[in-house]
mmCIF file of N, CA and C in Angstrom:
data_model
loop_
_atom_site.group_PDB
_atom_site.id
_atom_site.type_symbol
_atom_site.label_atom_id
_atom_site.label_comp_id
_atom_site.label_asym_id
_atom_site.label_seq_id
_atom_site.Cartn_x
_atom_site.Cartn_y
_atom_site.Cartn_z
ATOM 1 N N UNK A 87 0.746 -1.224 -0.096
ATOM 2 C CA UNK A 87 -0.028 0.077 -0.027
ATOM 3 C C UNK A 87 0.927 1.320 -0.022
ATOM 4 N N UNK A 88 0.332 2.257 -0.556
ATOM 5 C CA UNK A 88 0.859 3.573 -0.645
ATOM 6 C C UNK A 88 0.254 4.552 0.319
ATOM 7 N N UNK A 89 1.157 5.140 1.070
ATOM 8 C CA UNK A 89 0.538 6.192 1.925
ATOM 9 C C UNK A 89 0.839 7.312 1.512
ATOM 10 N N UNK A 90 0.002 8.226 1.450
ATOM 11 C CA UNK A 90 0.279 9.800 1.201
ATOM 12 C C UNK A 90 -0.022 10.511 2.315
ATOM 13 N N UNK A 91 0.793 11.259 2.711
ATOM 14 C CA UNK A 91 0.656 11.918 3.950
ATOM 15 C C UNK A 91 0.678 13.481 3.610
ATOM 16 N N UNK A 92 -0.554 14.378 3.783
ATOM 17 C CA UNK A 92 -0.525 15.698 3.359
ATOM 18 C C UNK A 92 -0.499 16.666 4.546
ATOM 19 N N UNK A 93 0.405 17.621 4.286
ATOM 20 C CA UNK A 93 0.484 18.591 5.217
ATOM 21 C C UNK A 93 0.374 20.210 4.544
ATOM 22 N N UNK A 94 0.489 20.145 3.388
ATOM 23 C CA UNK A 94 0.351 21.503 2.641
ATOM 24 C C UNK A 94 -1.091 21.695 2.086
ATOM 25 N N UNK A 95 -1.195 22.672 2.323
ATOM 26 C CA UNK A 95 -2.749 23.201 1.363
ATOM 27 C C UNK A 95 -2.633 23.381 -0.050
ATOM 28 N N UNK A 96 -1.436 23.571 -0.458
ATOM 29 C CA UNK A 96 -1.408 23.598 -2.048
ATOM 30 C C UNK A 96 -1.153 22.327 -2.732
ATOM 31 N N UNK A 97 -1.329 21.251 -2.353
ATOM 32 C CA UNK A 97 -0.993 20.025 -2.581
ATOM 33 C C UNK A 97 -2.297 19.378 -3.498
ATOM 34 N N UNK A 98 -3.315 20.121 -3.572
ATOM 35 C CA UNK A 98 -4.465 19.585 -4.263
ATOM 36 C C UNK A 98 -4.318 19.067 -5.652
ATOM 37 N N UNK A 99 -3.589 19.468 -6.528
ATOM 38 C CA UNK A 99 -3.437 18.988 -7.818
ATOM 39 C C UNK A 99 -2.900 17.601 -7.792
ATOM 40 N N UNK A 100 -1.439 17.806 -7.015
ATOM 41 C CA UNK A 100 -0.587 16.705 -7.056
ATOM 42 C C UNK A 100 -1.576 15.447 -6.348
ATOM 43 N N UNK A 101 -2.171 15.752 -5.084
ATOM 44 C CA UNK A 101 -3.091 14.755 -4.497
ATOM 45 C C UNK A 101 -4.188 13.985 -5.670
ATOM 46 N N UNK A 102 -4.755 15.057 -6.036
ATOM 47 C CA UNK A 102 -5.866 14.413 -7.183
ATOM 48 C C UNK A 102 -5.144 13.469 -8.373
ATOM 49 N N UNK A 103 -4.055 14.037 -8.573
ATOM 50 C CA UNK A 103 -3.418 13.125 -9.755
ATOM 51 C C UNK A 103 -2.796 11.870 -9.291
ATOM 52 N N UNK A 104 -2.459 12.032 -8.105
ATOM 53 C CA UNK A 104 -1.665 10.582 -7.706
ATOM 54 C C UNK A 104 -2.717 9.748 -7.230
ATOM 55 N N UNK A 105 -4.106 10.101 -6.770
ATOM 56 C CA UNK A 105 -5.099 9.190 -6.366
ATOM 57 C C UNK A 105 -5.678 8.709 -7.719
ATOM 58 N N UNK A 106 -5.947 9.697 -8.711
ATOM 59 C CA UNK A 106 -6.247 9.204 -9.951
ATOM 60 C C UNK A 106 -5.322 7.985 -10.694
ATOM 61 N N UNK A 107 -3.973 8.247 -10.599
ATOM 62 C CA UNK A 107 -2.955 7.322 -11.212
ATOM 63 C C UNK A 107 -3.149 6.175 -10.322
ATOM 64 N N UNK A 108 -3.067 6.094 -8.876
ATOM 65 C CA UNK A 108 -3.429 4.898 -8.325
ATOM 66 C C UNK A 108 -4.401 4.149 -8.534
ATOM 67 N N UNK A 109 -5.562 4.789 -8.947
ATOM 68 C CA UNK A 109 -6.762 4.032 -9.354
ATOM 69 C C UNK A 109 -6.734 3.338 -10.787
ATOM 70 N N UNK A 110 -6.002 3.967 -11.399
ATOM 71 C CA UNK A 110 -5.843 3.204 -12.945
ATOM 72 C C UNK A 110 -5.023 2.273 -12.932
ATOM 73 N N UNK A 111 -3.845 2.344 -12.108
ATOM 74 C CA UNK A 111 -3.074 1.002 -11.888
ATOM 75 C C UNK A 111 -3.244 -0.008 -10.948
ATOM 76 N N UNK A 112 -4.711 0.306 -10.290
ATOM 77 C CA UNK A 112 -5.288 -0.635 -9.192
ATOM 78 C C UNK A 112 -4.201 -0.742 -8.183
ATOM 79 N N UNK A 113 -3.583 0.274 -7.662
ATOM 80 C CA UNK A 113 -2.557 0.356 -6.452
ATOM 81 C C UNK A 113 -3.199 0.839 -5.386
ATOM 82 N N UNK A 114 -3.256 0.089 -4.130
ATOM 83 C CA UNK A 114 -3.812 0.407 -2.788
ATOM 84 C C UNK A 114 -3.072 1.886 -2.308
ATOM 85 N N UNK A 115 -4.094 2.639 -2.007
ATOM 86 C CA UNK A 115 -3.449 3.993 -1.183
ATOM 87 C C UNK A 115 -4.396 4.335 -0.431
ATOM 88 N N UNK A 116 -3.719 5.030 0.654
ATOM 89 C CA UNK A 116 -4.374 5.426 1.860
ATOM 90 C C UNK A 116 -3.728 6.998 1.892
ATOM 91 N N UNK A 117 -4.571 7.786 2.529
ATOM 92 C CA UNK A 117 -4.133 9.255 2.880
ATOM 93 C C UNK A 117 -4.208 9.679 4.322
ATOM 94 N N UNK A 118 -3.510 10.402 4.621
ATOM 95 C CA UNK A 118 -3.451 10.997 6.173
ATOM 96 C C UNK A 118 -3.172 12.427 5.881
ATOM 97 N N UNK A 119 -4.333 13.321 6.556
ATOM 98 C CA UNK A 119 -4.399 14.814 6.284
ATOM 99 C C UNK A 119 -3.876 15.217 7.429
ATOM 100 N N UNK A 120 -2.960 16.009 7.790
ATOM 101 C CA UNK A 120 -2.765 17.016 8.925
ATOM 102 C C UNK A 120 -2.197 18.284 8.811
ATOM 103 N N UNK A 121 -2.036 18.897 9.717
ATOM 104 C CA UNK A 121 -1.721 20.335 9.967
ATOM 105 C C UNK A 121 -2.659 21.168 8.853
ATOM 106 N N UNK A 122 -2.026 21.960 7.910
ATOM 107 C CA UNK A 122 -2.687 22.974 7.110
ATOM 108 C C UNK A 122 -3.404 22.061 5.876
ATOM 109 N N UNK A 123 -2.781 20.610 5.658
ATOM 110 C CA UNK A 123 -3.223 19.996 4.774
ATOM 111 C C UNK A 123 -4.777 19.633 4.786
ATOM 112 N N UNK A 124 -5.317 19.490 6.101
ATOM 113 C CA UNK A 124 -6.651 19.270 6.233
ATOM 114 C C UNK A 124 -7.509 20.398 5.545
ATOM 115 N N UNK A 125 -7.107 21.515 5.345
ATOM 116 C CA UNK A 125 -7.858 22.383 4.459
ATOM 117 C C UNK A 125 -8.030 21.889 3.013
ATOM 118 N N UNK A 126 -7.522 20.936 2.508
ATOM 119 C CA UNK A 126 -8.075 20.226 1.169
ATOM 120 C C UNK A 126 -9.371 19.653 1.287
ATOM 121 N N UNK A 127 -9.641 19.251 2.349
ATOM 122 C CA UNK A 127 -10.985 18.688 2.689
ATOM 123 C C UNK A 127 -12.211 19.579 2.594
ATOM 124 N N UNK A 128 -11.953 20.659 2.430
ATOM 125 C CA UNK A 128 -12.929 21.728 1.883
ATOM 126 C C UNK A 128 -13.239 21.953 0.530
ATOM 127 N N UNK A 129 -12.670 21.120 -0.174
ATOM 128 C CA UNK A 129 -12.687 21.159 -1.795
ATOM 129 C C UNK A 129 -13.318 19.854 -2.346
ATOM 130 N N UNK A 130 -14.578 20.016 -2.915
ATOM 131 C CA UNK A 130 -15.288 18.736 -3.466
ATOM 132 C C UNK A 130 -14.679 17.971 -4.138
ATOM 133 N N UNK A 131 -13.576 18.492 -5.206
ATOM 134 C CA UNK A 131 -12.727 17.701 -6.052
ATOM 135 C C UNK A 131 -11.986 16.830 -5.270
ATOM 136 N N UNK A 132 -11.383 17.365 -4.214
ATOM 137 C CA UNK A 132 -10.298 16.505 -3.505
ATOM 138 C C UNK A 132 -11.485 15.358 -2.795
ATOM 139 N N UNK A 133 -12.571 15.733 -2.226
ATOM 140 C CA UNK A 133 -13.322 14.514 -1.593
ATOM 141 C C UNK A 133 -13.633 13.543 -2.595
ATOM 142 N N UNK A 134 -13.918 14.043 -3.878
ATOM 143 C CA UNK A 134 -14.430 12.929 -4.816
ATOM 144 C C UNK A 134 -13.205 11.996 -5.017
ATOM 145 N N UNK A 135 -12.136 12.801 -5.290
ATOM 146 C CA UNK A 135 -10.692 11.834 -5.572
ATOM 147 C C UNK A 135 -10.614 10.939 -4.458
ATOM 148 N N UNK A 136 -10.795 11.347 -3.084
ATOM 149 C CA UNK A 136 -10.358 10.693 -2.160
ATOM 150 C C UNK A 136 -11.434 9.217 -1.801
ATOM 151 N N UNK A 137 -12.391 9.267 -2.734
ATOM 152 C CA UNK A 137 -13.118 7.958 -2.832
ATOM 153 C C UNK A 137 -12.449 6.812 -3.051
ATOM 154 N N UNK A 138 -11.453 7.107 -4.105
ATOM 155 C CA UNK A 138 -10.362 6.006 -4.631
ATOM 156 C C UNK A 138 -9.762 5.551 -3.468
ATOM 157 N N UNK A 139 -9.387 6.190 -2.303
ATOM 158 C CA UNK A 139 -8.364 5.538 -1.456
ATOM 159 C C UNK A 139 -9.052 4.519 -0.500
ATOM 160 N N UNK A 140 -8.358 3.701 -0.238
ATOM 161 C CA UNK A 140 -8.903 2.620 0.822
ATOM 162 C C UNK A 140 -9.077 3.111 2.021
ATOM 163 N N UNK A 141 -8.441 4.174 2.505
ATOM 164 C CA UNK A 141 -8.811 4.775 3.777
ATOM 165 C C UNK A 141 -8.174 6.016 3.641
ATOM 166 N N UNK A 142 -8.886 7.180 4.242
ATOM 167 C CA UNK A 142 -8.551 8.580 4.272
ATOM 168 C C UNK A 142 -9.030 8.964 5.861
ATOM 169 N N UNK A 143 -7.822 9.499 6.576
ATOM 170 C CA UNK A 143 -8.074 9.963 7.686
ATOM 171 C C UNK A 143 -7.482 11.330 7.752
ATOM 172 N N UNK A 144 -8.104 12.218 8.683
ATOM 173 C CA UNK A 144 -7.585 13.377 8.851
ATOM 174 C C UNK A 144 -7.407 13.680 10.423
ATOM 175 N N UNK A 145 -6.437 14.189 10.802
ATOM 176 C CA UNK A 145 -6.008 14.435 12.292
ATOM 177 C C UNK A 145 -7.042 15.485 12.906
ATOM 178 N N UNK A 146 -7.503 14.928 13.952
ATOM 179 C CA UNK A 146 -8.997 15.661 14.543
ATOM 180 C C UNK A 146 -8.242 17.093 15.100
ATOM 181 N N UNK A 147 -7.291 17.070 15.482
ATOM 182 C CA UNK A 147 -6.820 18.526 16.114
ATOM 183 C C UNK A 147 -6.522 19.165 15.178
ATOM 184 N N UNK A 148 -6.155 18.935 13.811
ATOM 185 C CA UNK A 148 -5.691 19.840 12.828
ATOM 186 C C UNK A 148 -7.205 20.282 12.215
ATOM 187 N N UNK A 149 -8.084 19.102 12.199
ATOM 188 C CA UNK A 149 -9.529 19.641 11.503
ATOM 189 C C UNK A 149 -10.104 20.632 12.554
ATOM 190 N N UNK A 150 -10.050 20.726 13.790
ATOM 191 C CA UNK A 150 -10.790 21.474 14.831
ATOM 192 C C UNK A 150 -10.120 22.721 14.703
ATOM 193 N N UNK A 151 -8.977 22.901 14.241
ATOM 194 C CA UNK A 151 -8.158 24.346 14.179
ATOM 195 C C UNK A 151 -8.438 25.108 12.940
ATOM 196 N N UNK A 152 -9.110 24.249 11.885
ATOM 197 C CA UNK A 152 -9.561 25.188 10.713
ATOM 198 C C UNK A 152 -11.009 25.030 10.317
ATOM 199 N N UNK A 153 -11.956 24.157 10.875
ATOM 200 C CA UNK A 153 -13.112 24.020 10.770
ATOM 201 C C UNK A 153 -14.034 23.770 11.867
ATOM 202 N N UNK A 154 -15.426 24.053 11.759
ATOM 203 C CA UNK A 154 -16.151 23.790 12.894
ATOM 204 C C UNK A 154 -17.193 22.931 12.569
ATOM 205 N N UNK A 155 -17.218 22.196 11.594
ATOM 206 C CA UNK A 155 -18.261 21.219 11.295
ATOM 207 C C UNK A 155 -17.563 19.947 11.351
ATOM 208 N N UNK A 156 -18.518 18.947 11.071
ATOM 209 C CA UNK A 156 -18.104 17.414 11.168
ATOM 210 C C UNK A 156 -16.707 17.267 9.944
ATOM 211 N N UNK A 157 -16.277 16.436 10.327
ATOM 212 C CA UNK A 157 -14.914 16.107 9.307
ATOM 213 C C UNK A 157 -15.563 14.961 8.157
ATOM 214 N N UNK A 158 -15.259 15.239 6.998
ATOM 215 C CA UNK A 158 -15.756 14.355 6.042
ATOM 216 C C UNK A 158 -15.456 12.990 5.621
ATOM 217 N N UNK A 159 -14.174 12.933 6.390
ATOM 218 C CA UNK A 159 -13.376 11.518 6.284
ATOM 219 C C UNK A 159 -13.426 11.002 7.674
ATOM 220 N N UNK A 160 -12.707 9.865 7.751
ATOM 221 C CA UNK A 160 -12.367 9.581 9.090
ATOM 222 C C UNK A 160 -11.606 10.430 10.160
ATOM 223 N N UNK A 161 -11.995 10.881 11.189
ATOM 224 C CA UNK A 161 -11.109 11.598 12.169
ATOM 225 C C UNK A 161 -10.212 10.931 12.987
ATOM 226 N N UNK A 162 -8.992 11.013 12.923
ATOM 227 C CA UNK A 162 -8.185 10.387 13.773
ATOM 228 C C UNK A 162 -7.003 11.025 14.637
ATOM 229 N N UNK A 163 -5.765 10.657 14.649
ATOM 230 C CA UNK A 163 -4.793 10.921 15.328
ATOM 231 C C UNK A 163 -3.427 10.551 14.696
ATOM 232 N N UNK A 164 -2.349 11.002 15.216
ATOM 233 C CA UNK A 164 -1.294 10.812 14.879
ATOM 234 C C UNK A 164 -0.715 8.948 15.176
ATOM 235 N N UNK A 165 -1.623 8.700 16.012
ATOM 236 C CA UNK A 165 -1.822 7.045 16.402
ATOM 237 C C UNK A 165 -1.953 6.681 15.206
ATOM 238 N N UNK A 166 -3.214 7.069 14.366
ATOM 239 C CA UNK A 166 -3.514 6.535 13.130
ATOM 240 C C UNK A 166 -2.518 6.638 12.059
ATOM 241 N N UNK A 167 -1.775 7.632 11.972
ATOM 242 C CA UNK A 167 -0.753 8.199 11.077
ATOM 243 C C UNK A 167 0.458 6.897 11.258
ATOM 244 N N UNK A 168 0.543 6.564 12.743
ATOM 245 C CA UNK A 168 1.601 5.720 12.747
ATOM 246 C C UNK A 168 1.218 4.148 12.295
ATOM 247 N N UNK A 169 -0.032 3.898 12.316
ATOM 248 C CA UNK A 169 -0.320 2.725 12.137
ATOM 249 C C UNK A 169 -0.348 2.834 10.433
ATOM 250 N N UNK A 170 -0.600 3.602 9.825
ATOM 251 C CA UNK A 170 -0.759 3.646 8.213
ATOM 252 C C UNK A 170 0.555 3.487 7.771
ATOM 253 N N UNK A 171 1.604 4.310 8.374
ATOM 254 C CA UNK A 171 2.952 4.175 8.196
ATOM 255 C C UNK A 171 3.458 2.766 8.228
ATOM 256 N N UNK A 172 2.937 1.964 9.507
ATOM 257 C CA UNK A 172 3.349 0.887 9.451
ATOM 258 C C UNK A 172 2.795 -0.249 8.328
ATOM 259 N N UNK A 173 1.519 -0.068 7.811
ATOM 260 C CA UNK A 173 0.947 -0.683 6.821
ATOM 261 C C UNK A 173 1.610 -0.405 5.520
ATOM 262 N N UNK A 174 2.167 0.591 5.189
ATOM 263 C CA UNK A 174 2.628 1.092 3.984
ATOM 264 C C UNK A 174 3.790 0.321 3.549
ATOM 265 N N UNK A 175 4.044 -0.029 2.163
ATOM 266 C CA UNK A 175 5.182 -0.089 1.515
ATOM 267 C C UNK A 175 6.110 1.025 1.167
ATOM 268 N N UNK A 176 5.188 2.145 0.846
ATOM 269 C CA UNK A 176 5.854 3.246 0.335
ATOM 270 C C UNK A 176 5.013 4.527 0.923
ATOM 271 N N UNK A 177 5.565 5.596 1.192
ATOM 272 C CA UNK A 177 5.234 6.709 1.773
ATOM 273 C C UNK A 177 5.507 8.032 0.966
ATOM 274 N N UNK A 178 4.565 8.799 0.757
ATOM 275 C CA UNK A 178 5.049 10.123 -0.131
ATOM 276 C C UNK A 178 4.439 11.193 0.732
ATOM 277 N N UNK A 179 5.006 12.063 1.124
ATOM 278 C CA UNK A 179 4.715 13.314 1.801
ATOM 279 C C UNK A 179 4.512 14.374 0.925
ATOM 280 N N UNK A 180 3.522 15.133 1.104
ATOM 281 C CA UNK A 180 3.109 16.294 0.239
ATOM 282 C C UNK A 180 2.956 17.420 1.344
#
């Protein structure tokens, strides 16, 4: 599995393209969003692309820092990030 860790709010195009490429190649991918990267979850196109991921988790503390509404993906913690890293064969950080 490929893990994509997203910390930058300007990673939208790269994230969408990577998720689409993984879908085309039937590569399992999970995404963890933290810090300012959770801001991408306010974008409908990103949310649509995330449906291709086996798992999408956002750091709950980061989410609460930027949004008041419920998180549209699984709300988690750095413990979830550690688990995903342990499950991943490759990790990409954006």
